[in-house]
Short mmCIF file of C-alpha atoms in Angstrom, two decimals:
data_model
loop_
_atom_site.label_atom_id
_atom_site.label_comp_id
_atom_site.label_asym_id
_atom_site.label_seq_id
_atom_site.Cartn_x
_atom_site.Cartn_y
_atom_site.Cartn_z
CA MET F 1 1.85 -13.72 21.76
CA ALA F 2 -1.96 -13.54 21.83
CA ASN F 3 -2.28 -17.11 19.97
CA THR F 4 0.25 -18.74 22.51
CA ILE F 5 -1.87 -17.74 25.40
CA VAL F 6 -5.27 -18.70 23.75
CA ASN F 7 -4.07 -22.34 23.20
CA SER F 8 -2.06 -22.48 26.16
CA ILE F 9 -5.40 -21.64 28.51
CA GLU F 10 -7.04 -24.07 26.17
CA ASP F 11 -5.31 -26.95 27.97
CA PHE F 12 -6.27 -26.32 31.57
CA ASP F 13 -9.66 -26.64 33.40
CA ASN F 14 -11.74 -23.60 33.38
CA SER F 15 -11.09 -22.42 37.23
CA ARG F 16 -10.87 -18.42 36.63
CA GLN F 17 -8.22 -18.20 39.56
CA LYS F 18 -5.71 -21.03 37.79
CA LEU F 19 -6.40 -19.50 34.53
CA PHE F 20 -5.74 -15.99 35.78
CA LYS F 21 -2.58 -17.20 37.57
CA LEU F 22 -1.53 -18.84 34.50
CA LYS F 23 -2.23 -16.19 32.08
CA TRP F 24 -0.14 -13.73 34.21
CA PHE F 25 2.69 -16.25 34.34
CA VAL F 26 2.76 -16.90 30.58
CA VAL F 27 2.76 -13.16 29.59
CA SER F 28 5.20 -12.35 32.11
CA LEU F 29 7.37 -15.50 31.04
CA GLY F 30 6.88 -14.35 27.54
CA ILE F 31 8.01 -10.73 28.22
CA ILE F 32 10.96 -11.57 30.35
CA THR F 33 12.31 -14.11 27.82
CA SER F 34 11.71 -11.44 24.97
CA LEU F 35 14.06 -9.06 26.85
CA PHE F 36 16.60 -11.48 27.58
CA ILE F 37 16.86 -12.20 24.14
CA ILE F 38 16.72 -9.16 22.58
CA ALA F 39 19.43 -7.99 25.23
CA THR F 40 21.54 -11.26 24.21
CA ILE F 41 21.15 -10.63 20.36
CA VAL F 42 22.34 -7.05 20.69
CA LEU F 43 25.42 -8.72 23.15
CA ALA F 44 25.96 -11.29 20.45
CA ILE F 45 25.96 -8.29 17.66
CA LEU F 46 28.00 -6.03 19.37
CA PHE F 47 30.68 -9.01 20.68
CA GLY F 48 30.72 -10.10 16.84
CA ILE F 49 31.25 -6.89 15.63
CA GLU F 50 34.13 -5.55 18.49
CA ARG F 51 35.92 -9.20 18.23
CA ASN F 52 36.18 -8.41 14.39
CA LYS F 53 37.14 -5.16 14.94
CA THR F 54 40.50 -6.42 17.60
CA LYS F 55 41.11 -9.65 16.14
CA PRO F 56 40.22 -9.19 12.29
CA ASP F 57 42.48 -12.08 10.95
CA SER F 58 41.81 -14.87 13.33
CA LEU F 59 37.80 -15.35 12.67
CA PHE F 60 38.25 -17.63 9.62
CA VAL F 61 41.10 -19.23 9.82
CA VAL F 62 40.94 -22.86 8.74
CA ASN F 63 43.39 -24.58 11.47
CA ASN F 64 41.68 -22.25 14.14
CA THR F 65 39.48 -25.26 15.65
CA LYS F 66 39.29 -24.10 19.26
CA PRO F 67 38.67 -20.18 19.28
CA ASP F 68 39.22 -18.22 22.05
CA PRO F 69 36.93 -17.87 24.75
CA LEU F 70 34.39 -14.70 24.80
CA PHE F 71 33.83 -14.72 28.71
CA ILE F 72 37.10 -15.11 30.66
CA VAL F 73 35.63 -16.09 34.35
CA ASN F 74 37.91 -15.48 37.41
CA ASN F 75 37.67 -18.53 39.48
CA THR F 76 37.48 -16.96 42.75
CA ASP F 77 34.56 -14.68 42.51
CA GLY F 78 33.14 -16.09 39.21
CA ILE F 79 32.83 -12.68 37.60
CA CYS F 80 33.72 -12.37 33.59
CA SER F 81 36.86 -10.34 32.98
CA SER F 82 37.58 -10.57 29.45
CA SER F 83 37.30 -7.78 26.90
CA TYR F 84 33.99 -8.32 25.72
CA CYS F 85 32.46 -8.50 29.04
CA ILE F 86 33.46 -5.19 30.13
CA LYS F 87 32.62 -3.53 27.07
CA ALA F 88 29.47 -4.87 27.65
CA ALA F 89 29.17 -3.84 30.98
CA ASN F 90 30.17 -0.26 30.19
CA THR F 91 27.64 -0.12 27.35
CA PHE F 92 25.17 -0.55 30.16
CA LEU F 93 26.54 1.54 32.59
CA GLU F 94 26.84 4.42 30.20
CA SER F 95 22.90 4.70 29.79
CA ILE F 96 22.08 4.34 33.64
CA ASP F 97 21.28 7.40 35.78
CA GLU F 98 22.91 6.73 39.20
CA THR F 99 21.44 9.92 40.92
CA VAL F 100 17.91 7.90 40.61
CA ASP F 101 16.52 5.54 42.71
CA PRO F 102 15.03 2.29 40.40
CA CYS F 103 12.66 1.82 43.26
CA GLU F 104 11.13 5.05 42.21
CA ASN F 105 11.66 5.14 38.71
CA PHE F 106 13.36 2.17 36.98
CA TYR F 107 12.98 3.53 33.45
CA GLN F 108 14.92 6.73 34.28
CA PHE F 109 17.43 4.79 36.00
CA THR F 110 18.15 2.35 33.12
CA CYS F 111 18.09 4.60 30.39
CA GLY F 112 18.54 8.33 31.81
CA THR F 113 22.12 8.94 31.05
CA TRP F 114 21.72 7.50 27.58
CA ILE F 115 18.38 9.83 26.81
CA LYS F 116 20.33 12.81 27.74
CA ASN F 117 23.44 12.01 26.03
CA THR F 118 22.11 10.93 22.63
CA ARG F 119 20.78 13.31 19.64
CA ILE F 120 18.53 12.34 17.12
CA PRO F 121 19.84 12.58 13.84
CA GLU F 122 18.10 15.21 11.54
CA ASP F 123 17.20 12.25 9.00
CA SER F 124 15.48 10.39 11.58
CA SER F 125 12.49 10.78 13.70
CA ASP F 126 13.81 8.97 16.46
CA ARG F 127 16.61 7.31 18.25
CA ASN F 128 17.05 4.13 19.95
CA ARG F 129 19.90 1.45 20.88
CA PHE F 130 18.99 -0.62 18.40
CA GLU F 131 19.04 2.18 15.63
CA THR F 132 22.66 2.87 16.84
CA LEU F 133 23.55 -0.60 16.26
CA GLN F 134 21.82 -0.70 12.88
CA THR F 135 23.51 2.38 11.71
CA GLU F 136 26.62 0.68 12.67
CA VAL F 137 25.98 -2.33 10.68
CA THR F 138 24.67 0.06 7.81
CA TYR F 139 27.83 1.51 7.38
CA ASP F 140 29.80 -2.03 7.39
CA VAL F 141 27.35 -3.16 4.49
CA ILE F 142 27.82 -0.29 2.39
CA ASP F 143 31.22 -1.08 2.62
CA ILE F 144 30.74 -4.20 1.57
CA LEU F 145 28.13 -3.61 -1.40
CA SER F 146 30.77 -0.85 -2.68
CA THR F 147 33.77 -3.30 -3.35
CA SER F 148 33.99 -4.35 -6.87
CA SER F 149 33.01 -7.74 -7.77
CA SER F 150 35.88 -10.54 -8.28
CA THR F 151 36.13 -13.22 -10.45
CA ASN F 152 35.17 -15.75 -7.56
CA ASP F 153 32.02 -13.72 -6.85
CA THR F 154 28.79 -15.61 -7.03
CA ILE F 155 25.83 -14.22 -9.79
CA SER F 156 23.65 -13.32 -6.68
CA VAL F 157 26.82 -11.38 -4.95
CA ILE F 158 27.38 -9.86 -8.35
CA ASN F 159 23.82 -8.75 -8.93
CA ALA F 160 23.57 -7.32 -5.39
CA ARG F 161 26.43 -4.93 -6.02
CA LYS F 162 25.05 -4.02 -9.67
CA LEU F 163 21.91 -3.12 -7.66
CA TYR F 164 23.69 -0.91 -5.23
CA ALA F 165 25.63 0.72 -8.06
CA SER F 166 22.34 1.39 -10.01
CA CYS F 167 20.89 2.95 -7.05
CA ILE F 168 23.95 5.27 -5.73
CA ASP F 169 24.13 6.32 -9.38
CA GLU F 170 22.09 9.74 -9.20
CA GLU F 171 23.77 11.32 -12.26
CA THR F 172 21.56 8.42 -14.50
CA ILE F 173 18.58 8.89 -12.61
CA GLU F 174 18.55 12.48 -13.33
CA LYS F 175 19.13 11.55 -16.84
CA ASN F 176 16.65 9.07 -16.97
CA ASP F 177 13.81 10.99 -15.45
CA VAL F 178 10.56 9.83 -15.34
CA ASN F 179 10.42 7.97 -18.75
CA GLU F 180 10.77 4.35 -17.46
CA ILE F 181 8.07 4.80 -14.50
CA LEU F 182 5.84 6.54 -16.80
CA SER F 183 6.25 3.88 -19.48
CA LEU F 184 5.74 1.02 -16.92
CA ILE F 185 2.97 2.71 -15.32
CA ASP F 186 1.11 3.07 -18.96
CA ARG F 187 2.45 -0.24 -20.07
CA GLU F 188 2.15 -3.01 -17.04
CA PHE F 189 -0.32 -0.83 -14.83
CA GLY F 190 -2.92 0.71 -17.21
CA GLY F 191 -2.14 4.29 -16.85
CA TRP F 192 -2.66 6.91 -13.96
CA PRO F 193 -5.96 8.65 -14.31
CA ILE F 194 -5.05 11.84 -12.59
CA LEU F 195 -2.25 12.43 -15.34
CA GLN F 196 -4.67 11.83 -17.99
CA GLU F 197 -7.54 13.43 -17.11
CA SER F 198 -10.40 12.56 -19.38
CA ILE F 199 -8.30 10.41 -21.93
CA TRP F 200 -8.38 7.57 -19.23
CA ASN F 201 -10.38 4.53 -20.18
CA GLU F 202 -12.17 2.90 -17.59
CA SER F 203 -13.49 -0.20 -19.53
CA LYS F 204 -10.18 -1.75 -19.26
CA PHE F 205 -9.55 -1.71 -15.85
CA ASP F 206 -8.97 -5.02 -14.40
CA LEU F 207 -8.34 -4.63 -10.63
CA ILE F 208 -7.03 -8.53 -10.12
CA HIS F 209 -4.69 -8.02 -13.21
CA LEU F 210 -3.41 -4.64 -11.33
CA SER F 211 -3.33 -6.13 -7.82
CA VAL F 212 -1.02 -9.35 -9.20
CA LYS F 213 1.37 -6.75 -11.13
CA LEU F 214 1.73 -4.58 -8.23
CA SER F 215 2.68 -7.65 -6.40
CA GLN F 216 5.52 -8.18 -8.15
CA TYR F 217 7.06 -4.55 -7.14
CA LYS F 218 5.88 -5.61 -3.13
CA SER F 219 3.15 -2.96 -3.37
CA PHE F 220 0.40 -4.23 -1.05
CA PRO F 221 -1.68 -1.00 -0.33
CA LEU F 222 -5.11 -3.32 0.32
CA PHE F 223 -3.93 -6.62 1.53
CA TYR F 224 -0.63 -8.25 1.69
CA VAL F 225 0.05 -12.37 0.44
CA LEU F 226 3.05 -14.01 1.45
CA THR F 227 4.33 -17.25 1.63
CA ASP F 228 6.03 -18.23 4.97
CA THR F 229 6.32 -21.33 7.56
CA ASP F 230 3.05 -22.67 8.92
CA GLU F 231 2.64 -21.39 12.22
CA LYS F 232 1.15 -25.17 13.12
CA ASN F 233 3.92 -27.15 11.47
CA SER F 234 6.76 -25.46 10.90
CA SER F 235 8.46 -28.49 8.52
CA MET F 236 5.61 -27.16 5.98
CA ASN F 237 4.86 -23.53 4.35
CA CYS F 238 1.70 -21.96 3.71
CA ILE F 239 0.10 -18.51 2.24
CA TYR F 240 -0.56 -15.80 4.97
CA MET F 241 -3.01 -12.85 3.58
CA GLY F 242 -4.22 -9.97 5.77
CA GLN F 243 -4.74 -6.14 5.77
CA GLY F 244 -2.40 -3.95 3.58
CA SER F 245 -0.67 -1.13 4.70
CA LEU F 246 -1.58 2.96 4.78
CA GLY F 247 0.16 5.97 3.33
CA LEU F 248 -0.06 7.18 6.66
CA PHE F 249 0.94 4.26 8.48
CA ASP F 250 -1.84 4.53 11.08
CA ARG F 251 -5.59 4.65 10.70
CA SER F 252 -5.14 7.18 13.35
CA TYR F 253 -4.11 9.72 11.28
CA TYR F 254 -7.18 9.41 9.39
CA ILE F 255 -9.49 10.26 12.21
CA ASN F 256 -9.55 14.21 12.29
CA GLU F 257 -8.31 16.53 9.34
CA SER F 258 -4.87 18.14 10.66
CA GLU F 259 -2.04 19.45 9.32
CA ILE F 260 -0.73 16.22 8.11
CA THR F 261 -3.61 15.08 6.24
CA ARG F 262 -3.81 18.56 4.59
CA SER F 263 0.18 18.21 3.79
CA TYR F 264 -0.66 14.66 2.57
CA ARG F 265 -3.15 15.75 -0.01
CA GLN F 266 -0.76 18.47 -0.90
CA PHE F 267 2.21 16.00 -1.73
CA ILE F 268 -0.14 13.64 -3.76
CA LYS F 269 -0.84 16.65 -5.63
CA GLY F 270 2.68 17.91 -5.83
CA ILE F 271 4.10 14.43 -6.98
CA ALA F 272 1.83 14.31 -10.18
CA MET F 273 2.63 17.74 -10.86
CA ALA F 274 5.97 16.82 -11.04
CA PHE F 275 4.93 14.32 -13.57
CA THR F 276 3.91 16.84 -15.86
CA ASN F 277 5.29 20.08 -14.84
CA ASN F 278 1.82 21.80 -15.01
CA SER F 279 -0.65 22.85 -12.53
CA SER F 280 -3.56 21.46 -13.89
CA ILE F 281 -3.96 18.08 -11.76
CA ASN F 282 -7.73 18.33 -10.92
CA ASP F 283 -8.39 18.45 -7.27
CA THR F 284 -11.09 16.01 -7.38
CA ASP F 285 -8.53 13.58 -7.95
CA VAL F 286 -6.70 14.25 -5.30
CA ASP F 287 -9.59 14.32 -3.03
CA GLU F 288 -11.08 11.04 -3.93
CA ILE F 289 -7.69 9.55 -3.37
CA PHE F 290 -7.52 10.37 0.28
CA ASP F 291 -11.40 9.63 0.78
CA PHE F 292 -11.04 6.13 -0.64
CA GLU F 293 -7.74 5.64 1.71
CA LYS F 294 -9.92 6.96 4.65
CA ALA F 295 -12.52 4.54 3.94
CA ILE F 296 -9.79 1.88 3.94
CA ALA F 297 -8.23 3.17 7.09
CA GLU F 298 -11.69 3.70 9.07
CA ASN F 299 -11.71 -0.48 8.65
CA PHE F 300 -7.87 -1.00 9.41
CA LEU F 301 -7.22 -2.48 12.87
CA ASN F 302 -4.47 -0.83 14.63
CA THR F 303 -1.29 -2.45 15.50
CA ALA F 304 -2.90 -3.55 18.80
CA GLY F 305 -5.37 -5.22 17.25
CA GLN F 306 -3.30 -6.98 14.49
CA HIS F 307 -1.40 -8.24 17.58
CA GLU F 308 -4.65 -9.58 19.27
CA GLY F 309 -5.98 -11.21 16.19
CA LEU F 310 -6.42 -14.78 15.35
CA PHE F 311 -5.63 -16.37 11.59
CA ASN F 312 -8.97 -17.81 9.99
CA ARG F 313 -7.26 -21.43 8.78
CA THR F 314 -8.37 -22.67 5.35
CA ASN F 315 -7.28 -24.20 2.24
CA PHE F 316 -7.31 -23.07 -1.22
CA GLY F 317 -10.49 -24.80 -1.95
CA ASN F 318 -12.41 -23.22 0.63
CA LEU F 319 -11.34 -19.90 0.07
CA SER F 320 -14.09 -18.20 -1.76
CA THR F 321 -16.49 -20.12 0.50
CA LEU F 322 -14.53 -18.29 3.63
CA MET F 323 -14.29 -14.66 2.07
CA ASN F 324 -17.73 -14.46 0.47
CA THR F 325 -16.61 -11.34 -1.03
CA SER F 326 -17.26 -9.45 -4.46
CA PHE F 327 -13.41 -9.55 -5.12
CA ASP F 328 -11.96 -12.83 -5.92
CA PHE F 329 -9.36 -13.70 -3.92
CA THR F 330 -9.23 -17.18 -5.22
CA ASP F 331 -8.29 -16.03 -8.78
CA TYR F 332 -5.86 -13.16 -7.60
CA LEU F 333 -4.13 -16.18 -5.63
CA GLN F 334 -4.02 -18.61 -8.34
CA ARG F 335 -2.70 -15.77 -10.89
CA ALA F 336 -0.30 -14.24 -8.52
CA TYR F 337 1.33 -17.71 -7.58
CA LEU F 338 1.48 -18.80 -11.45
CA LEU F 339 3.72 -16.17 -11.90
CA GLY F 340 6.26 -17.88 -9.75
CA ASN F 341 5.43 -21.21 -11.88
CA VAL F 342 3.78 -22.18 -8.99
CA THR F 343 0.10 -23.96 -9.52
CA LEU F 344 -1.83 -23.85 -6.19
CA ASN F 345 -3.64 -27.00 -4.93
CA ASN F 346 -7.08 -27.02 -3.22
CA THR F 347 -5.64 -28.59 -0.24
CA ASP F 348 -2.66 -25.94 0.18
CA ILE F 349 -3.15 -24.20 3.71
CA ILE F 350 -4.11 -20.16 3.81
CA ASN F 351 -4.00 -18.49 6.85
CA ILE F 352 -6.05 -15.43 6.98
CA GLY F 353 -5.90 -12.43 9.17
CA GLU F 354 -8.08 -9.53 9.82
CA LEU F 355 -10.71 -11.36 7.73
CA LYS F 356 -13.80 -8.88 8.47
CA VAL F 357 -11.02 -5.94 7.40
CA LEU F 358 -10.79 -7.72 4.18
CA ARG F 359 -14.73 -8.26 3.39
CA ASN F 360 -14.85 -4.54 4.30
CA ILE F 361 -12.07 -3.64 2.03
CA SER F 362 -13.92 -5.79 -0.67
CA MET F 363 -17.25 -3.80 0.13
CA ILE F 364 -15.34 -0.45 -0.39
CA ILE F 365 -13.84 -1.39 -3.82
CA LYS F 366 -17.32 -2.08 -5.01
CA GLN F 367 -18.92 1.00 -3.77
CA ASN F 368 -16.04 3.15 -5.81
CA SER F 369 -15.20 4.19 -9.17
CA PRO F 370 -12.42 2.06 -11.44
CA ARG F 371 -11.05 5.80 -11.85
CA THR F 372 -10.80 6.34 -8.22
CA ILE F 373 -9.26 2.81 -7.44
CA GLN F 374 -6.56 2.89 -9.99
CA ASN F 375 -5.62 6.37 -9.06
CA TYR F 376 -5.02 5.19 -5.52
CA LEU F 377 -3.15 1.91 -6.27
CA ILE F 378 -0.89 3.63 -8.75
CA TRP F 379 0.06 6.48 -6.08
CA ARG F 380 0.68 3.94 -3.48
CA PHE F 381 3.15 2.34 -5.98
CA ILE F 382 5.15 5.91 -6.82
CA ILE F 383 5.20 6.37 -3.40
CA ASN F 384 7.57 3.01 -3.06
CA GLN F 385 9.51 4.27 -5.92
CA ILE F 386 10.02 8.28 -5.15
CA GLY F 387 13.36 7.38 -3.46
CA HIS F 388 14.45 6.03 -6.72
CA MET F 389 13.35 9.17 -8.98
CA PRO F 390 15.01 12.22 -9.89
CA LYS F 391 15.53 14.79 -7.03
CA ARG F 392 12.52 17.26 -7.42
CA PHE F 393 10.20 13.93 -6.51
CA ARG F 394 12.39 13.79 -3.16
CA VAL F 395 12.31 16.94 -2.51
CA ILE F 396 8.27 17.21 -2.52
CA GLN F 397 8.17 13.74 -0.22
CA GLN F 398 10.86 15.24 1.65
CA GLN F 399 8.79 18.53 2.69
CA PHE F 400 5.93 15.87 3.65
CA TYR F 401 8.16 14.24 5.92
CA ARG F 402 9.13 16.94 7.76
CA ILE F 403 5.44 17.72 8.64
CA PHE F 404 4.99 14.23 8.91
CA ILE F 405 7.74 12.54 10.61
CA GLY F 406 9.54 15.51 11.78
CA THR F 407 12.64 14.64 9.55
CA ALA F 408 14.57 17.62 8.18
CA ILE F 409 16.48 16.37 5.77
CA GLU F 410 16.85 13.08 3.69
CA LYS F 411 19.09 9.98 4.73
CA PRO F 412 22.60 9.72 2.90
CA ARG F 413 21.90 8.07 -0.38
CA PRO F 414 24.51 5.46 0.62
CA ILE F 415 22.45 4.39 3.27
CA LYS F 416 19.36 4.50 1.66
CA CYS F 417 20.62 2.27 -1.36
CA ALA F 418 22.30 -0.19 1.25
CA ASN F 419 18.76 -0.34 3.45
CA TYR F 420 17.26 -0.78 -0.05
CA VAL F 421 19.64 -3.77 -1.61
CA ASN F 422 19.07 -5.27 1.90
CA SER F 423 15.39 -5.32 2.02
CA ASN F 424 15.62 -6.91 -1.70
CA MET F 425 18.20 -9.58 -1.17
CA GLY F 426 18.79 -9.50 2.37
CA MET F 427 20.13 -13.28 2.07
CA VAL F 428 23.00 -12.25 -0.11
CA VAL F 429 23.88 -9.51 1.85
CA SER F 430 23.43 -11.08 5.18
CA ARG F 431 25.99 -14.13 3.74
CA LEU F 432 28.47 -11.06 2.88
CA TYR F 433 28.03 -9.37 6.28
CA ILE F 434 28.84 -12.56 8.15
CA MET F 435 31.49 -13.51 6.22
CA LYS F 436 33.48 -10.76 6.28
CA LYS F 437 32.09 -8.52 9.82
CA PHE F 438 30.72 -10.97 11.76
CA ASP F 439 32.26 -13.57 14.42
CA LYS F 440 30.60 -16.83 14.12
CA TYR F 441 31.87 -18.29 17.54
CA SER F 442 29.68 -15.22 19.22
CA ARG F 443 26.54 -16.69 17.50
CA GLN F 444 26.76 -20.04 18.99
CA GLU F 445 27.51 -18.40 22.40
CA SER F 446 24.60 -16.51 22.36
CA MET F 447 22.56 -19.58 21.54
CA ASP F 448 23.76 -21.12 24.34
CA MET F 449 22.88 -18.09 26.85
CA ILE F 450 19.41 -18.61 25.17
CA LYS F 451 19.25 -22.15 26.19
CA ASN F 452 20.54 -21.30 30.00
CA ILE F 453 17.98 -19.22 30.30
CA GLN F 454 15.12 -21.68 29.05
CA ASN F 455 16.63 -24.21 31.52
CA GLU F 456 16.49 -21.73 34.25
CA PHE F 457 12.78 -20.95 33.58
CA THR F 458 11.86 -24.86 33.53
CA ASN F 459 13.88 -24.86 36.92
CA MET F 460 11.62 -22.08 38.19
CA ILE F 461 8.38 -23.83 36.92
CA ASN F 462 9.58 -27.31 38.63
CA GLN F 463 10.22 -25.59 41.74
CA SER F 464 7.12 -23.06 41.83
CA ASP F 465 4.24 -24.18 44.79
CA TRP F 466 1.29 -22.55 42.95
CA MET F 467 0.91 -24.36 39.85
CA ASP F 468 -0.33 -27.99 39.41
CA PRO F 469 1.52 -30.75 37.13
CA SER F 470 -0.74 -30.32 34.32
CA SER F 471 0.05 -26.65 34.36
CA LYS F 472 3.37 -27.08 34.60
CA THR F 473 4.09 -29.87 31.60
CA VAL F 474 2.09 -26.99 29.60
CA ALA F 475 4.15 -23.92 30.73
CA ILE F 476 7.32 -26.20 30.11
CA GLU F 477 6.10 -26.78 26.60
CA LYS F 478 5.81 -23.47 26.00
CA VAL F 479 9.52 -22.60 27.37
CA GLN F 480 10.91 -25.35 24.74
CA LEU F 481 8.80 -23.80 21.79
CA VAL F 482 11.02 -20.57 22.24
CA GLN F 483 12.73 -20.54 18.75
CA GLN F 484 16.34 -19.25 18.74
CA ARG F 485 16.83 -16.72 15.68
CA VAL F 486 20.36 -15.02 16.14
CA GLY F 487 22.06 -13.12 13.78
CA TYR F 488 21.12 -15.41 10.49
CA PRO F 489 19.75 -18.82 9.39
CA ASP F 490 21.46 -22.10 9.71
CA GLY F 491 23.75 -22.37 6.92
CA LEU F 492 24.24 -18.99 5.52
CA ASP F 493 27.80 -18.97 6.68
CA SER F 494 28.31 -22.46 4.99
CA ASP F 495 30.34 -22.80 1.95
CA ASN F 496 27.83 -24.69 0.13
CA ILE F 497 25.58 -21.89 -1.10
CA THR F 498 23.95 -23.65 -3.75
CA ASN F 499 20.55 -23.07 -2.25
CA LEU F 500 21.19 -19.33 -1.86
CA ASN F 501 22.12 -19.35 -5.68
CA LYS F 502 19.02 -21.03 -6.50
CA ILE F 503 16.67 -18.59 -4.46
CA MET F 504 18.39 -15.43 -6.34
CA HIS F 505 19.19 -17.06 -9.74
CA GLN F 506 16.03 -15.31 -11.52
CA TYR F 507 17.40 -11.59 -10.24
CA VAL F 508 18.24 -10.24 -13.43
CA MET F 509 20.30 -6.65 -12.74
CA LYS F 510 20.24 -3.78 -15.03
CA LYS F 511 23.11 -1.49 -14.03
CA LYS F 512 21.60 1.54 -15.44
CA LYS F 513 17.59 0.49 -14.89
CA LEU F 514 16.98 0.74 -11.29
CA LEU F 515 13.44 0.70 -11.60
CA LEU F 516 13.28 -2.31 -14.20
CA THR F 517 15.14 -4.33 -11.47
CA ASN F 518 12.47 -5.07 -9.92
CA SER F 519 10.76 -6.96 -12.55
#
């Protein structure tokens, strides 16, 4: 949003009054549009789920060229009276606290009853409308992934079900214990020094090699790298880089010593001890891991700061000059993309967020020993794998989570595994879901609703008397640039799945080897 505001302001003159009015208008436009779109998407999913429940056999009938209308409008008063509209209206009415004057406390008026009647599950730290809806969708996904594959299923669908089956198989996870993960850490990553004490050899430490290997397992603690649509040219892809993630999620937790930071250090030590079944873990290693992460955190931007920042746009050929760091980002990217058989060209575009943060991280790396950096990066990898490790590790993690985020128990295994498969094979899961559970007509109707919202905003702009013609032109352009992303990408519900299979063909699943399916 910040980018949008800045770009639009640059198109106008420097009149402070006009800038203020325009900024207020664009911000308001963005907020209101976002709220409308969010509400529309929620309604679309509710409608899709509800229609499927009430008419499960009619959604994908070939001869059904004219679906039943979602909205049945009473011609005398213009009010929708279909069962779908009634359900949607009732959903909102059940949330409203009618004893409150909306002019006095609008939030309490709109959400009061829902807050009063909603209980936070023991396996969650909060609850909202989206989570309620997500839970319903997740259980549908569990049903889909639990179904045995047929001879008509594509290899991508079969692999998704294999991945779910391996995740749900706790008996095999307990049987395999930690042999596989320890072997992987030693063979691919160079070992975890905290377990090897003085045996670990830092002369073999190669940070770029380690970072590339970790990226194969979606571990980006220092900085992230991804390929996505170019924000300046939606017909092209580009590389995005920015600050990574933190074990405690947000930098604010590292400012002062607290029960959470003490518990986090105990979490690190507890996991290391669970690998060795002894108490000889060196506290110095634990403290150095935490201190290194704290130094990183002190340079990270918080969420608000990330949203306010702009991307520094460059190309691969100029990356080293722009970064000007001891850590060779050019070499790292080159090696990382070669794993996917992609050779980067000097003209390839790279958008860098939090440039100053990345430079500071490079300095922190230079100031710390290879042992500390290796210990930290392997620790962050292990955090991501605990959910797929024996129960004794998950118990230690849950003890930490009880203090950190307030959850009393672990999420049910089927939910964790469904989310895991969805995060790794989202396109496959999405296709299965929309073909089995989602009403494709509600998606189109939702997109029509969004288009109507855009048209109404355009009319409001044209009718405004405080904006000059040039201001109106730019504001209308912003309205027209709102992208419709409802439900799922275009083509995912098509019978032609060649592109999906092409994307997923390199996924090789081993039913009894959950950890190794990441490679």
